[in-house]
C-alpha positions as CSV (number, residue, x, y, z in Angstrom):
1,M,70.7,-289.5,69.1
2,S,70.1,-292.9,70.3
3,N,66.8,-294.1,72.2
4,T,68.6,-297.1,73.6
5,T,69.5,-297.1,77.2
6,V,73.1,-298.7,77.9
7,I,73.5,-300.7,80.7
8,D,76.9,-302.4,80.4
9,Y,80.0,-300.4,80.0
10,E,83.2,-299.9,81.2
11,D,85.1,-297.1,83.1
12,S,88.3,-295.9,81.9
13,D,90.9,-296.1,84.1
14,G,92.8,-292.5,84.0
15,T,95.7,-293.9,81.4
16,G,96.1,-294.3,78.0
17,T,98.5,-294.3,75.4
18,V,100.4,-291.3,73.7
19,T,101.8,-292.3,70.1
20,L,104.6,-290.8,68.5
21,V,104.6,-290.1,65.8
22,A,107.6,-288.1,63.3
23,N,107.6,-284.7,62.9
24,P,107.5,-284.0,59.4
25,F,108.7,-280.1,59.7
26,E,111.7,-278.7,60.2
27,R,110.7,-277.2,62.6
28,G,110.2,-278.8,66.5
29,G,111.2,-282.4,67.5
30,K,111.4,-284.7,65.9
31,Y,107.8,-286.3,67.5
32,Y,104.8,-284.6,67.9
33,A,102.9,-287.3,70.4
34,K,99.0,-288.1,70.1
35,F,96.2,-289.3,72.7
36,D,95.0,-292.4,71.7
37,R,91.2,-291.5,72.2
38,T,88.5,-293.5,73.7
39,T,84.8,-292.1,73.0
40,V,82.2,-292.1,75.1
41,N,78.4,-291.1,73.7
42,I,75.7,-289.8,75.6
43,D,74.1,-292.8,76.2
44,H,77.7,-293.4,78.3
45,L,77.7,-290.5,79.6
46,I,73.8,-291.6,81.0
47,A,74.2,-294.1,82.5
48,R,77.3,-292.9,84.6
49,I,74.8,-290.3,86.1
50,Q,72.7,-293.3,86.5
51,K,75.4,-295.2,88.8
52,K,75.9,-291.6,91.1
53,E,72.5,-290.5,90.5
54,V,70.1,-293.7,91.5
55,G,66.8,-293.0,89.7
56,T,67.7,-290.9,87.2
57,N,65.3,-291.0,83.9
58,A,67.1,-291.4,80.8
59,I,64.6,-291.1,78.8
60,M,64.3,-288.1,80.3
61,A,67.5,-286.8,80.4
62,K,68.3,-287.4,76.7
63,H,65.5,-285.3,75.8
64,M,66.8,-282.6,77.6
65,A,70.1,-283.5,75.5
66,S,68.1,-283.1,72.6
67,L,66.6,-280.0,73.1
68,F,70.6,-278.0,74.5
69,K,71.6,-279.6,71.3
70,A,69.1,-278.1,68.8
71,E,69.4,-274.3,71.2
72,I,72.6,-274.6,70.5
73,L,73.0,-275.1,66.7
74,E,70.2,-272.4,66.1
75,A,73.0,-270.2,68.4
76,L,75.6,-270.9,65.4
77,S,73.7,-270.6,63.3
78,R,72.5,-266.9,63.8
79,G,76.4,-266.4,64.2
80,E,76.4,-266.5,68.7
81,A,79.4,-267.7,70.1
82,V,78.4,-270.7,72.8
83,N,80.1,-271.3,75.9
84,I,79.1,-274.7,76.7
85,F,78.6,-275.9,80.8
86,D,81.2,-273.7,81.2
87,L,83.7,-276.8,79.9
88,G,85.1,-274.1,76.5
89,T,83.6,-271.9,73.7
90,L,82.1,-273.1,70.7
91,Y,82.9,-269.8,67.8
92,I,82.6,-269.5,64.7
93,T,85.8,-268.3,62.3
94,T,86.0,-268.0,59.1
95,S,87.4,-271.6,57.0
96,G,90.4,-270.8,54.8
97,T,91.7,-268.0,53.8
98,V,91.0,-264.8,52.7
99,K,91.4,-263.2,49.5
100,G,91.6,-260.1,48.2
101,D,93.4,-256.7,49.6
102,T,90.1,-254.2,50.3
103,P,87.3,-255.1,52.0
104,E,85.4,-254.8,48.2
105,T,87.9,-257.5,46.9
106,A,87.9,-259.6,49.9
107,S,86.5,-263.1,49.2
108,I,85.2,-265.3,52.3
109,P,85.8,-269.0,52.0
110,G,82.5,-269.7,55.0
111,F,82.6,-270.1,58.2
112,Q,83.2,-273.5,60.2
113,V,83.5,-274.1,64.0
114,K,85.5,-274.6,66.6
115,F,85.8,-274.7,70.6
116,T,88.4,-273.3,72.9
117,S,88.6,-275.2,75.9
118,S,88.1,-273.9,79.7
119,K,90.5,-273.8,83.1
120,V,88.8,-276.4,84.5
121,T,88.6,-279.0,80.9
122,N,92.3,-278.8,80.5
123,E,91.7,-279.2,84.6
124,A,90.8,-282.6,84.1
125,V,92.8,-284.0,81.8
126,S,96.1,-282.8,84.4
127,S,96.7,-286.1,86.3
128,L,95.9,-288.4,83.8
129,G,98.6,-291.2,83.9
130,I,100.2,-292.7,79.8
131,K,99.9,-295.9,80.2
132,K,102.5,-296.6,77.4
133,I,103.9,-295.3,74.8
134,V,104.5,-296.4,71.4
135,I,105.8,-295.5,68.1
136,S,102.9,-294.9,64.7
137,D,104.9,-297.0,61.9
138,T,104.4,-295.2,59.0
139,S,106.5,-297.8,56.5
140,P,104.6,-299.5,53.5
141,I,103.2,-302.8,54.5
142,I,103.8,-305.7,52.1
143,G,100.7,-308.2,52.2
144,T,100.0,-310.9,48.9
145,M,102.4,-310.7,45.8
146,T,100.9,-311.2,42.3
147,D,102.3,-313.2,39.5
148,L,99.6,-310.9,37.1
149,Y,100.4,-313.4,34.1
150,T,99.9,-316.9,35.8
151,G,97.4,-314.8,38.0
152,E,98.5,-316.9,41.7
153,E,100.1,-315.7,44.3
154,T,103.7,-315.9,44.6
155,T,106.9,-315.1,45.5
156,T,108.5,-316.5,41.4
157,F,107.6,-314.4,39.1
158,T,107.9,-314.5,35.0
159,A,110.0,-313.0,33.5
160,G,109.6,-309.4,32.0
161,K,105.7,-309.1,32.7
162,S,103.8,-307.7,35.7
163,I,103.0,-308.3,38.7
164,R,100.6,-306.8,41.5
165,I,101.3,-305.5,44.9
166,E,98.5,-305.0,48.1
167,G,99.3,-303.7,51.0
168,T,98.7,-300.7,53.1
169,R,100.6,-297.1,52.9
170,L,102.4,-298.1,49.6
171,K,101.6,-295.5,47.1
172,I,105.4,-294.5,45.8
173,S,106.6,-290.4,45.7
174,G,109.0,-288.6,46.1
175,E,112.3,-287.8,43.5
176,D,114.3,-290.6,45.1
177,G,111.3,-293.8,45.9
178,G,110.7,-296.5,43.7
179,V,109.9,-300.4,43.3
180,F,113.2,-301.4,43.4
181,F,114.7,-305.2,43.2
182,A,117.9,-305.4,45.6
183,P,120.3,-308.4,45.7
184,A,119.4,-310.3,49.1
185,T,122.0,-311.4,51.0
186,A,122.9,-314.3,52.9
187,K,120.2,-313.3,55.6
188,G,118.1,-313.1,53.0
189,E,117.9,-309.0,53.6
190,P,118.5,-306.5,51.0
191,E,121.8,-305.4,49.9
192,P,123.0,-302.0,51.6
193,D,124.9,-300.6,49.0
194,E,121.5,-299.1,46.5
195,T,123.4,-298.8,43.1
196,Q,123.5,-302.6,43.1
197,W,119.6,-302.0,43.5
198,I,117.9,-302.0,39.9
199,K,115.2,-299.6,39.3
200,V,111.2,-300.6,38.5
201,E,111.1,-297.9,35.6
202,K,107.1,-297.6,34.9
203,L,104.4,-298.1,37.3
204,I,100.7,-299.1,35.8
205,R,99.3,-298.4,38.8
206,N,100.4,-296.3,42.1
207,V,97.6,-296.1,44.9
208,S,97.9,-296.7,49.4
209,K,97.2,-300.1,48.2
210,T,98.2,-301.3,45.2
211,L,101.4,-301.4,42.7
212,E,100.9,-303.1,39.9
213,F,104.3,-302.9,37.4
214,F,106.2,-304.2,34.3
215,L,109.8,-306.6,36.2
216,P,112.6,-305.0,35.1
217,S,114.4,-306.9,32.4
218,T,118.1,-306.8,33.4
219,L,116.8,-308.8,36.1
220,V,118.7,-312.2,36.5
221,A,116.4,-315.9,36.7
222,D,116.4,-317.4,39.6
223,T,118.7,-314.5,41.7
224,P,117.2,-314.5,45.0
225,Y,116.4,-310.6,44.9
226,C,114.0,-308.8,48.1
227,I,111.8,-305.9,46.9
228,V,112.3,-302.9,48.2
229,L,109.8,-299.9,48.5
230,K,110.6,-296.5,49.3
231,T,108.3,-293.2,49.6
232,N,107.9,-290.3,51.2
233,S,104.3,-290.6,50.5
234,T,101.8,-289.8,53.5
235,K,97.6,-289.8,53.9
236,G,96.2,-287.7,51.3
237,N,98.5,-286.0,48.9
238,T,100.9,-285.2,51.2
239,T,104.5,-286.1,51.1
240,K,107.4,-285.1,53.7
241,K,110.7,-285.3,54.6
242,S,112.8,-288.7,55.1
243,Y,111.3,-291.7,53.5
244,S,109.9,-295.0,55.0
245,I,111.1,-298.3,53.3
246,T,110.3,-301.4,53.5
247,S,111.5,-305.0,51.6
248,S,110.2,-308.1,51.2
249,A,111.1,-312.2,51.5
250,I,113.4,-313.2,48.7
251,V,111.9,-313.4,45.6
252,K,112.9,-315.0,41.8
253,V,112.4,-314.5,38.1
254,K,111.6,-317.4,36.5
255,D,112.3,-317.7,32.5
256,E,108.5,-318.2,30.2
């Protein structure tokens, strides 16, 4: 816990941003909503108390808070649930699925603490307003592209050699996913007929921030292409039903 005292702070205005995130499950709506967090700590809370109750001793308040924290942790370590100032209850539950069909064979995976909010806590957020609603974009983002034969960041690559793409959420997954070279239209967009796309056969490196692969041998020199990334990967090792697609600006291949 910090020993400093917050002097300058700004209260939130009672509104927030709601982000719509694509629902990867069959049931439910197309999106689920997340209220974006603005986190305050004990220093902010004490500063607000001092503003309302002039003369409040910040050092003593922090000391009392640390005492409450220690007692709450000790109560949990004894297996007790704790009512936190009528805001809700911290309680103990198992941290996973129990293996075994009988008490004699049951294997308890361990314990964790969860929190159930009270009616008064839920009522406190009932009047919150929405500042704006945005849709979370989970598509891959292409940052830089490098010809690994020349070592140059470029959009013209050496035929038959390897290239590196760096960015965000690049990891390719899914049976229909992949890295493709799509003929570019006059508008500089990928040809919509996917049967004309040329798929990269094997990825040398396939992680969230980096893709490395050899150029397909069937690419035609000086022909405009867009590199298309198609993936159903999400954070961690999970996947979703739908695919995210992104494409690069026009790229070309040159003979060595």
